[in-house]
PDB file of C-alpha atoms in Angstrom:
ATOM      1  CA  MET A   1      22.568 -56.220 -26.818  1.00  0.00           C
ATOM      2  CA  LYS A   2      24.287 -53.368 -28.678  1.00  0.00           C
ATOM      3  CA  ALA A   3      26.007 -53.237 -32.063  1.00  0.00           C
ATOM      4  CA  LEU A   4      28.293 -50.506 -33.395  1.00  0.00           C
ATOM      5  CA  ILE A   5      28.281 -50.361 -37.189  1.00  0.00           C
ATOM      6  CA  THR A   6      30.727 -48.019 -38.893  1.00  0.00           C
ATOM      7  CA  GLY A   7      31.205 -46.830 -42.462  1.00  0.00           C
ATOM      8  CA  PHE A   8      33.813 -44.646 -44.138  1.00  0.00           C
ATOM      9  CA  ALA A   9      33.592 -41.126 -45.491  1.00  0.00           C
ATOM     10  CA  PRO A  10      33.955 -40.807 -49.285  1.00  0.00           C
ATOM     11  CA  PHE A  11      37.522 -40.953 -50.595  1.00  0.00           C
ATOM     12  CA  GLY A  12      39.521 -41.115 -53.813  1.00  0.00           C
ATOM     13  CA  GLY A  13      37.497 -38.385 -55.491  1.00  0.00           C
ATOM     14  CA  GLU A  14      34.145 -40.106 -54.941  1.00  0.00           C
ATOM     15  CA  VAL A  15      31.224 -37.991 -53.726  1.00  0.00           C
ATOM     16  CA  CYS A  16      29.655 -40.850 -51.758  1.00  0.00           C
ATOM     17  CA  ASN A  17      30.671 -44.073 -50.083  1.00  0.00           C
ATOM     18  CA  PRO A  18      28.229 -47.003 -49.969  1.00  0.00           C
ATOM     19  CA  SER A  19      29.708 -48.204 -46.696  1.00  0.00           C
ATOM     20  CA  ILE A  20      28.434 -45.219 -44.713  1.00  0.00           C
ATOM     21  CA  ASP A  21      25.389 -44.729 -46.951  1.00  0.00           C
ATOM     22  CA  ALA A  22      24.187 -48.279 -46.239  1.00  0.00           C
ATOM     23  CA  VAL A  23      24.996 -47.995 -42.535  1.00  0.00           C
ATOM     24  CA  ARG A  24      22.861 -44.864 -42.271  1.00  0.00           C
ATOM     25  CA  MET A  25      19.940 -46.767 -43.836  1.00  0.00           C
ATOM     26  CA  LEU A  26      19.962 -49.425 -41.108  1.00  0.00           C
ATOM     27  CA  PRO A  27      17.114 -49.338 -38.583  1.00  0.00           C
ATOM     28  CA  ASP A  28      17.902 -48.485 -34.978  1.00  0.00           C
ATOM     29  CA  LEU A  29      16.805 -51.941 -33.812  1.00  0.00           C
ATOM     30  CA  ILE A  30      17.493 -55.261 -35.564  1.00  0.00           C
ATOM     31  CA  SER A  31      16.065 -58.429 -33.991  1.00  0.00           C
ATOM     32  CA  GLY A  32      16.373 -56.927 -30.523  1.00  0.00           C
ATOM     33  CA  VAL A  33      19.877 -55.533 -31.115  1.00  0.00           C
ATOM     34  CA  GLU A  34      20.310 -51.776 -30.570  1.00  0.00           C
ATOM     35  CA  ILE A  35      22.148 -50.293 -33.543  1.00  0.00           C
ATOM     36  CA  TYR A  36      24.654 -47.457 -33.144  1.00  0.00           C
ATOM     37  CA  LYS A  37      26.140 -45.909 -36.287  1.00  0.00           C
ATOM     38  CA  ALA A  38      29.323 -43.934 -36.837  1.00  0.00           C
ATOM     39  CA  GLU A  39      31.146 -42.397 -39.791  1.00  0.00           C
ATOM     40  CA  ILE A  40      34.888 -43.036 -39.861  1.00  0.00           C
ATOM     41  CA  PRO A  41      37.272 -40.592 -41.568  1.00  0.00           C
ATOM     42  CA  THR A  42      39.340 -42.112 -44.359  1.00  0.00           C
ATOM     43  CA  VAL A  43      42.515 -40.925 -42.687  1.00  0.00           C
ATOM     44  CA  PHE A  44      45.357 -43.045 -41.329  1.00  0.00           C
ATOM     45  CA  GLY A  45      45.599 -42.836 -37.535  1.00  0.00           C
ATOM     46  CA  LEU A  46      42.471 -40.758 -37.077  1.00  0.00           C
ATOM     47  CA  SER A  47      40.252 -43.629 -38.225  1.00  0.00           C
ATOM     48  CA  GLY A  48      41.308 -45.738 -35.255  1.00  0.00           C
ATOM     49  CA  GLU A  49      40.924 -42.845 -32.814  1.00  0.00           C
ATOM     50  CA  VAL A  50      37.343 -42.179 -33.925  1.00  0.00           C
ATOM     51  CA  LEU A  51      36.530 -45.889 -33.720  1.00  0.00           C
ATOM     52  CA  ARG A  52      37.969 -46.154 -30.217  1.00  0.00           C
ATOM     53  CA  GLY A  53      36.006 -43.127 -29.037  1.00  0.00           C
ATOM     54  CA  ASN A  54      32.758 -44.660 -30.229  1.00  0.00           C
ATOM     55  CA  TYR A  55      33.651 -48.082 -28.846  1.00  0.00           C
ATOM     56  CA  GLU A  56      34.447 -46.753 -25.383  1.00  0.00           C
ATOM     57  CA  ARG A  57      31.300 -44.625 -25.337  1.00  0.00           C
ATOM     58  CA  ILE A  58      28.924 -47.377 -26.463  1.00  0.00           C
ATOM     59  CA  ARG A  59      30.646 -50.533 -25.141  1.00  0.00           C
ATOM     60  CA  PRO A  60      28.963 -52.686 -27.809  1.00  0.00           C
ATOM     61  CA  ASP A  61      28.688 -56.465 -27.952  1.00  0.00           C
ATOM     62  CA  ILE A  62      29.088 -56.459 -31.741  1.00  0.00           C
ATOM     63  CA  VAL A  63      31.252 -54.218 -33.915  1.00  0.00           C
ATOM     64  CA  ILE A  64      31.066 -54.404 -37.695  1.00  0.00           C
ATOM     65  CA  SER A  65      33.205 -51.944 -39.592  1.00  0.00           C
ATOM     66  CA  VAL A  66      32.313 -51.543 -43.241  1.00  0.00           C
ATOM     67  CA  GLY A  67      34.380 -50.267 -46.150  1.00  0.00           C
ATOM     68  CA  GLN A  68      34.167 -49.970 -49.910  1.00  0.00           C
ATOM     69  CA  ALA A  69      36.154 -52.288 -52.158  1.00  0.00           C
ATOM     70  CA  GLY A  70      35.655 -50.948 -55.664  1.00  0.00           C
ATOM     71  CA  GLY A  71      36.023 -53.712 -58.224  1.00  0.00           C
ATOM     72  CA  ARG A  72      34.572 -56.475 -56.061  1.00  0.00           C
ATOM     73  CA  ALA A  73      31.194 -57.753 -57.230  1.00  0.00           C
ATOM     74  CA  GLY A  74      29.769 -59.006 -53.930  1.00  0.00           C
ATOM     75  CA  ILE A  75      29.936 -58.669 -50.180  1.00  0.00           C
ATOM     76  CA  SER A  76      33.348 -59.659 -48.769  1.00  0.00           C
ATOM     77  CA  VAL A  77      33.397 -60.789 -45.153  1.00  0.00           C
ATOM     78  CA  GLU A  78      37.002 -60.294 -44.107  1.00  0.00           C
ATOM     79  CA  LYS A  79      38.800 -63.036 -42.180  1.00  0.00           C
ATOM     80  CA  VAL A  80      42.157 -61.496 -41.250  1.00  0.00           C
ATOM     81  CA  ALA A  81      43.675 -58.084 -40.541  1.00  0.00           C
ATOM     82  CA  ILE A  82      47.427 -57.590 -40.912  1.00  0.00           C
ATOM     83  CA  ASN A  83      49.740 -55.198 -39.074  1.00  0.00           C
ATOM     84  CA  TYR A  84      50.945 -53.448 -42.208  1.00  0.00           C
ATOM     85  CA  ILE A  85      50.350 -50.295 -44.264  1.00  0.00           C
ATOM     86  CA  TYR A  86      51.397 -49.700 -47.855  1.00  0.00           C
ATOM     87  CA  ALA A  87      49.349 -46.782 -49.149  1.00  0.00           C
ATOM     88  CA  SER A  88      49.199 -46.667 -52.937  1.00  0.00           C
ATOM     89  CA  ARG A  89      47.454 -43.296 -52.772  1.00  0.00           C
ATOM     90  CA  PRO A  90      47.072 -40.527 -50.180  1.00  0.00           C
ATOM     91  CA  ASP A  91      44.273 -40.620 -47.646  1.00  0.00           C
ATOM     92  CA  ASN A  92      41.824 -37.738 -47.236  1.00  0.00           C
ATOM     93  CA  ALA A  93      44.430 -35.800 -45.246  1.00  0.00           C
ATOM     94  CA  GLY A  94      47.097 -36.238 -47.926  1.00  0.00           C
ATOM     95  CA  ALA A  95      49.146 -38.823 -46.003  1.00  0.00           C
ATOM     96  CA  ALA A  96      50.485 -41.917 -47.741  1.00  0.00           C
ATOM     97  CA  PRO A  97      52.503 -44.025 -45.278  1.00  0.00           C
ATOM     98  CA  PHE A  98      54.041 -47.138 -46.776  1.00  0.00           C
ATOM     99  CA  ASP A  99      55.887 -50.248 -45.654  1.00  0.00           C
ATOM    100  CA  VAL A 100      55.206 -49.564 -41.966  1.00  0.00           C
ATOM    101  CA  PRO A 101      53.372 -51.430 -39.194  1.00  0.00           C
ATOM    102  CA  ILE A 102      50.068 -50.142 -37.905  1.00  0.00           C
ATOM    103  CA  ILE A 103      51.119 -50.720 -34.297  1.00  0.00           C
ATOM    104  CA  GLU A 104      54.813 -51.227 -33.606  1.00  0.00           C
ATOM    105  CA  GLY A 105      55.487 -54.444 -31.708  1.00  0.00           C
ATOM    106  CA  ALA A 106      51.901 -55.699 -31.930  1.00  0.00           C
ATOM    107  CA  PRO A 107      50.970 -59.100 -33.421  1.00  0.00           C
ATOM    108  CA  ASP A 108      51.427 -59.589 -37.158  1.00  0.00           C
ATOM    109  CA  ALA A 109      47.749 -60.374 -37.656  1.00  0.00           C
ATOM    110  CA  TYR A 110      44.380 -60.877 -35.996  1.00  0.00           C
ATOM    111  CA  PHE A 111      41.453 -63.013 -37.097  1.00  0.00           C
ATOM    112  CA  SER A 112      37.927 -61.641 -37.118  1.00  0.00           C
ATOM    113  CA  THR A 113      35.791 -62.754 -34.194  1.00  0.00           C
ATOM    114  CA  LEU A 114      32.616 -62.451 -36.228  1.00  0.00           C
ATOM    115  CA  PRO A 115      31.075 -65.753 -37.402  1.00  0.00           C
ATOM    116  CA  VAL A 116      32.545 -65.226 -40.870  1.00  0.00           C
ATOM    117  CA  THR A 117      31.331 -68.497 -42.363  1.00  0.00           C
ATOM    118  CA  GLY A 118      27.915 -68.093 -40.743  1.00  0.00           C
ATOM    119  CA  ILE A 119      27.496 -64.593 -42.166  1.00  0.00           C
ATOM    120  CA  VAL A 120      28.400 -65.733 -45.672  1.00  0.00           C
ATOM    121  CA  LYS A 121      25.968 -68.649 -45.371  1.00  0.00           C
ATOM    122  CA  ALA A 122      23.176 -66.328 -44.218  1.00  0.00           C
ATOM    123  CA  LEU A 123      23.871 -63.946 -47.099  1.00  0.00           C
ATOM    124  CA  ASP A 124      23.836 -66.799 -49.597  1.00  0.00           C
ATOM    125  CA  GLU A 125      20.491 -67.963 -48.212  1.00  0.00           C
ATOM    126  CA  ALA A 126      19.177 -64.408 -48.599  1.00  0.00           C
ATOM    127  CA  GLY A 127      20.223 -64.384 -52.247  1.00  0.00           C
ATOM    128  CA  ILE A 128      22.998 -61.831 -51.748  1.00  0.00           C
ATOM    129  CA  SER A 129      26.327 -62.490 -53.467  1.00  0.00           C
ATOM    130  CA  ALA A 130      28.973 -62.946 -50.778  1.00  0.00           C
ATOM    131  CA  GLY A 131      32.205 -64.708 -49.937  1.00  0.00           C
ATOM    132  CA  ILE A 132      35.025 -64.907 -47.416  1.00  0.00           C
ATOM    133  CA  SER A 133      37.992 -62.633 -48.139  1.00  0.00           C
ATOM    134  CA  TYR A 134      41.457 -63.323 -46.817  1.00  0.00           C
ATOM    135  CA  SER A 135      42.863 -59.871 -47.610  1.00  0.00           C
ATOM    136  CA  ALA A 136      41.446 -56.552 -46.487  1.00  0.00           C
ATOM    137  CA  GLY A 137      44.213 -54.777 -48.391  1.00  0.00           C
ATOM    138  CA  VAL A 138      46.848 -52.502 -46.885  1.00  0.00           C
ATOM    139  CA  TYR A 139      45.000 -49.172 -46.933  1.00  0.00           C
ATOM    140  CA  VAL A 140      42.800 -47.464 -44.311  1.00  0.00           C
ATOM    141  CA  CYS A 141      40.220 -50.280 -44.314  1.00  0.00           C
ATOM    142  CA  ASN A 142      42.771 -52.823 -43.139  1.00  0.00           C
ATOM    143  CA  GLU A 143      44.231 -50.311 -40.679  1.00  0.00           C
ATOM    144  CA  LEU A 144      40.820 -49.806 -39.097  1.00  0.00           C
ATOM    145  CA  PHE A 145      40.128 -53.550 -39.077  1.00  0.00           C
ATOM    146  CA  TYR A 146      43.464 -54.224 -37.380  1.00  0.00           C
ATOM    147  CA  ASN A 147      42.913 -51.471 -34.804  1.00  0.00           C
ATOM    148  CA  LEU A 148      39.458 -52.866 -34.086  1.00  0.00           C
ATOM    149  CA  MET A 149      40.779 -56.360 -33.465  1.00  0.00           C
ATOM    150  CA  HIS A 150      43.687 -55.085 -31.364  1.00  0.00           C
ATOM    151  CA  MET A 151      41.229 -53.006 -29.332  1.00  0.00           C
ATOM    152  CA  THR A 152      38.879 -55.927 -28.674  1.00  0.00           C
ATOM    153  CA  ALA A 153      41.525 -58.628 -28.196  1.00  0.00           C
ATOM    154  CA  GLY A 154      40.799 -60.513 -24.980  1.00  0.00           C
ATOM    155  CA  GLU A 155      37.207 -59.287 -24.731  1.00  0.00           C
ATOM    156  CA  GLN A 156      35.595 -62.676 -25.155  1.00  0.00           C
ATOM    157  CA  HIS A 157      32.024 -61.397 -25.248  1.00  0.00           C
ATOM    158  CA  VAL A 158      32.647 -59.030 -28.184  1.00  0.00           C
ATOM    159  CA  ARG A 159      32.189 -60.136 -31.798  1.00  0.00           C
ATOM    160  CA  ALA A 160      34.095 -57.809 -34.113  1.00  0.00           C
ATOM    161  CA  GLY A 161      35.235 -57.694 -37.705  1.00  0.00           C
ATOM    162  CA  PHE A 162      35.138 -56.039 -41.086  1.00  0.00           C
ATOM    163  CA  ILE A 163      32.984 -56.286 -44.192  1.00  0.00           C
ATOM    164  CA  HIS A 164      33.831 -54.878 -47.627  1.00  0.00           C
ATOM    165  CA  VAL A 165      31.029 -53.839 -49.952  1.00  0.00           C
ATOM    166  CA  PRO A 166      31.161 -53.116 -53.703  1.00  0.00           C
ATOM    167  CA  TYR A 167      30.312 -49.868 -55.425  1.00  0.00           C
ATOM    168  CA  SER A 168      26.629 -49.114 -55.055  1.00  0.00           C
ATOM    169  CA  ALA A 169      24.645 -49.241 -58.291  1.00  0.00           C
ATOM    170  CA  GLU A 170      23.731 -45.607 -57.687  1.00  0.00           C
ATOM    171  CA  GLN A 171      27.390 -44.661 -57.304  1.00  0.00           C
ATOM    172  CA  ALA A 172      28.541 -46.663 -60.305  1.00  0.00           C
ATOM    173  CA  GLY A 173      26.078 -44.947 -62.623  1.00  0.00           C
ATOM    174  CA  GLU A 174      27.086 -45.590 -66.205  1.00  0.00           C
ATOM    175  CA  ARG A 175      30.598 -46.765 -65.321  1.00  0.00           C
ATOM    176  CA  GLN A 176      31.285 -50.346 -66.319  1.00  0.00           C
ATOM    177  CA  VAL A 177      32.214 -51.578 -62.839  1.00  0.00           C
ATOM    178  CA  PRO A 178      30.776 -54.310 -60.593  1.00  0.00           C
ATOM    179  CA  SER A 179      28.137 -52.892 -58.266  1.00  0.00           C
ATOM    180  CA  MET A 180      25.208 -53.739 -56.003  1.00  0.00           C
ATOM    181  CA  PRO A 181      22.019 -51.779 -55.201  1.00  0.00           C
ATOM    182  CA  LEU A 182      22.394 -49.763 -52.019  1.00  0.00           C
ATOM    183  CA  ASP A 183      19.296 -51.299 -50.447  1.00  0.00           C
ATOM    184  CA  MET A 184      20.796 -54.768 -50.991  1.00  0.00           C
ATOM    185  CA  ILE A 185      24.031 -53.673 -49.320  1.00  0.00           C
ATOM    186  CA  CYS A 186      21.962 -52.427 -46.384  1.00  0.00           C
ATOM    187  CA  GLU A 187      20.105 -55.743 -46.225  1.00  0.00           C
ATOM    188  CA  ALA A 188      23.449 -57.567 -46.234  1.00  0.00           C
ATOM    189  CA  LEU A 189      24.560 -55.582 -43.186  1.00  0.00           C
ATOM    190  CA  ARG A 190      21.261 -56.261 -41.416  1.00  0.00           C
ATOM    191  CA  THR A 191      21.709 -59.966 -42.111  1.00  0.00           C
ATOM    192  CA  ALA A 192      25.288 -59.828 -40.783  1.00  0.00           C
ATOM    193  CA  VAL A 193      24.112 -58.246 -37.518  1.00  0.00           C
ATOM    194  CA  ILE A 194      21.564 -61.015 -36.986  1.00  0.00           C
ATOM    195  CA  ALA A 195      24.138 -63.735 -37.700  1.00  0.00           C
ATOM    196  CA  ALA A 196      26.638 -62.126 -35.331  1.00  0.00           C
ATOM    197  CA  ALA A 197      24.056 -61.783 -32.574  1.00  0.00           C
ATOM    198  CA  GLU A 198      23.226 -65.469 -32.787  1.00  0.00           C
ATOM    199  CA  THR A 199      26.800 -66.353 -31.736  1.00  0.00           C
ATOM    200  CA  ILE A 200      26.709 -64.356 -28.498  1.00  0.00           C
TER     201      ILE A 200
END
């Protein structure tokens, strides 16, 4: 069994991004699941292209894309991706599309095929703050999530979805913002992989 885990490049003036930092910390094998890791550019359009390239090369059974949600205190396991972009700030290429669909003529939304409730339960049991989120926003994270679900639609054997993580404690530094230690974020992703694998 193979899992593709992706994280985003730093954006918004940050010098690091806990999504990719935690992904890089994951072992190459988790409970018998081969782990493949990829960094996704925080750029509209290109993010989906890079994801697709990795997906077609690896043909994974599990795909978990990870992004940073500054301001959230715990792990957010996303339930739904919407076909909509409204960028409140430019991406890393300077683009800021707004009030447009991600894919013209495609469904309005897709639900995650990860065991969302099961992942949250496993995280709770591990003592990691977590919850189900019903909004992945309307920035590049949601765009990637939507592209992922559109890409895997109809592939019944694939479990795919998106997880938002807070600022890492290391990244937050002395700023008064909610955060989580990077090693705990990594453990949350490891736990999510195990929970996803159990549903296949």
